[in-house]
Amino acid sequence: MSWSKWFVFIFSVSVLGAPLAARAVDKTRADEQAGAILFRDKGCAHCHGDTLEGTKKAPSIKDIDKDPAWTTAKMTDQILNGGQKMPPFSDSLTDDEIARIVRYLRAKNRPSPPPAEP
C-alpha cells in the first residue's frame, strides 16, 4: 500500500470512524432508553415490576441479561407469542418496539425511564 493510500486509510479510521462509532453507541443508548419507556408504558412493568423484580403476576426478570438461555431471539419470541402465563403481545407491539424492549432488557447498564407524565 502506498503512503498516500495508507494515510487516507488511517485518516478515515481515526477521524471518520470515531464519529460513526460514537453515533452507533448513541443509537444503542437511545434504543435502550426507548425500551425502558416502552417497558413502563406498554404494561410490562405492571406484571414484572418497575425495577424488573417481579410481582405476584410474573417472575423477576432483573437478571435475564445474565442468563445465557435467554437469547435475543428467545426474548423476542416470548414477547411476540407469550408462554406459560404471559400473554402474546404481537398484536399490541410493533417489531421495532419489541426490539427496543429486548435491547433494554439485555443492556448492561439499564437506563431508568423518566417519570411518567400524569
Short mmCIF file of C-alpha atoms in Angstrom, two decimals:
data_model
loop_
_atom_site.label_atom_id
_atom_site.label_comp_id
_atom_site.label_asym_id
_atom_site.label_seq_id
_atom_site.Cartn_x
_atom_site.Cartn_y
_atom_site.Cartn_z
CA MET A 1 0.00 0.00 0.00
CA SER A 2 1.40 3.37 -0.96
CA TRP A 3 2.00 6.06 1.63
CA SER A 4 -0.90 8.20 0.39
CA LYS A 5 -3.37 5.29 0.46
CA TRP A 6 -2.15 4.32 3.93
CA PHE A 7 -2.62 7.91 5.12
CA VAL A 8 -6.18 8.02 3.72
CA PHE A 9 -6.94 4.68 5.41
CA ILE A 10 -5.56 5.81 8.80
CA PHE A 11 -7.30 9.18 8.50
CA SER A 12 -10.66 7.63 7.66
CA VAL A 13 -10.45 5.11 10.51
CA SER A 14 -9.19 7.52 13.15
CA VAL A 15 -11.15 10.62 12.21
CA LEU A 16 -14.16 9.43 10.30
CA GLY A 17 -14.58 6.14 12.14
CA ALA A 18 -14.80 7.67 15.59
CA PRO A 19 -17.96 9.68 14.93
CA LEU A 20 -19.58 6.63 13.33
CA ALA A 21 -18.74 4.51 16.36
CA ALA A 22 -20.00 7.24 18.69
CA ARG A 23 -23.23 7.50 16.72
CA ALA A 24 -23.70 3.73 16.98
CA VAL A 25 -23.23 3.90 20.76
CA ASP A 26 -25.63 6.85 20.98
CA LYS A 27 -28.24 4.96 18.92
CA THR A 28 -27.88 1.89 21.13
CA ARG A 29 -28.33 4.00 24.27
CA ALA A 30 -31.29 5.79 22.72
CA ASP A 31 -32.87 2.43 21.84
CA GLU A 32 -32.27 1.15 25.39
CA GLN A 33 -33.87 4.30 26.82
CA ALA A 34 -36.81 3.96 24.43
CA GLY A 35 -37.11 0.32 25.52
CA ALA A 36 -37.25 1.39 29.18
CA ILE A 37 -40.07 3.80 28.38
CA LEU A 38 -41.92 1.16 26.35
CA PHE A 39 -41.48 -1.36 29.19
CA ARG A 40 -43.17 1.10 31.52
CA ASP A 41 -45.84 2.42 29.13
CA LYS A 42 -46.88 -0.82 27.42
CA GLY A 43 -47.70 -2.58 30.68
CA CYS A 44 -44.64 -4.81 31.11
CA ALA A 45 -43.88 -3.20 34.46
CA HIS A 46 -47.42 -3.93 35.63
CA CYS A 47 -46.57 -7.63 35.81
CA HIS A 48 -42.78 -7.71 36.03
CA GLY A 49 -42.39 -4.71 38.35
CA ASP A 50 -40.96 -1.24 37.81
CA THR A 51 -37.44 -2.48 38.54
CA LEU A 52 -37.97 -5.94 36.98
CA GLU A 53 -38.17 -7.50 40.46
CA GLY A 54 -41.33 -9.46 39.63
CA THR A 55 -44.80 -9.42 41.17
CA LYS A 56 -47.48 -11.95 42.01
CA LYS A 57 -48.41 -11.89 38.31
CA ALA A 58 -44.98 -12.51 36.78
CA PRO A 59 -41.46 -13.54 37.75
CA SER A 60 -38.44 -11.33 38.23
CA ILE A 61 -36.55 -10.66 35.03
CA LYS A 62 -33.95 -8.49 36.74
CA ASP A 63 -31.08 -10.83 35.81
CA ILE A 64 -32.41 -12.03 32.46
CA ASP A 65 -29.46 -10.38 30.71
CA LYS A 66 -27.10 -12.71 32.60
CA ASP A 67 -28.98 -15.93 31.72
CA PRO A 68 -27.47 -17.47 28.56
CA ALA A 69 -30.71 -19.36 27.91
CA TRP A 70 -32.48 -16.04 27.27
CA THR A 71 -31.08 -15.05 23.90
CA THR A 72 -32.33 -12.09 21.92
CA ALA A 73 -34.34 -14.47 19.74
CA LYS A 74 -35.92 -16.21 22.75
CA MET A 75 -36.86 -12.91 24.39
CA THR A 76 -38.37 -11.67 21.14
CA ASP A 77 -40.35 -14.90 20.72
CA GLN A 78 -41.60 -14.74 24.32
CA ILE A 79 -42.87 -11.19 23.86
CA LEU A 80 -44.41 -11.94 20.46
CA ASN A 81 -46.04 -15.26 21.29
CA GLY A 82 -46.25 -15.33 25.08
CA GLY A 83 -45.84 -18.53 27.01
CA GLN A 84 -46.74 -20.09 30.32
CA LYS A 85 -48.80 -17.32 31.95
CA MET A 86 -47.55 -14.47 29.73
CA PRO A 87 -49.96 -13.35 27.01
CA PRO A 88 -48.71 -12.66 23.47
CA PHE A 89 -48.04 -9.05 22.53
CA SER A 90 -47.74 -9.48 18.76
CA ASP A 91 -50.97 -7.53 18.24
CA SER A 92 -50.08 -4.62 20.52
CA LEU A 93 -46.35 -4.08 19.89
CA THR A 94 -44.51 -3.41 16.64
CA ASP A 95 -41.35 -5.31 15.74
CA ASP A 96 -39.36 -2.14 16.41
CA GLU A 97 -40.92 -1.71 19.86
CA ILE A 98 -40.17 -5.33 20.74
CA ALA A 99 -36.58 -4.92 19.57
CA ARG A 100 -36.17 -1.85 21.80
CA ILE A 101 -37.65 -3.61 24.82
CA VAL A 102 -35.25 -6.51 24.25
CA ARG A 103 -32.32 -4.07 23.96
CA TYR A 104 -33.40 -2.56 27.26
CA LEU A 105 -33.62 -5.98 28.94
CA ARG A 106 -30.21 -7.01 27.57
CA ALA A 107 -28.47 -3.71 28.44
CA LYS A 108 -25.52 -3.99 30.80
CA ASN A 109 -26.41 -0.67 32.40
CA ARG A 110 -30.16 -0.46 32.06
CA PRO A 111 -31.44 3.08 31.90
CA SER A 112 -34.30 4.18 34.10
CA PRO A 113 -37.24 5.67 32.26
CA PRO A 114 -38.08 9.26 33.08
CA PRO A 115 -41.10 9.70 35.35
CA ALA A 116 -44.39 9.02 33.59
CA GLU A 117 -46.39 12.06 32.66
CA PRO A 118 -49.63 12.45 34.63
#
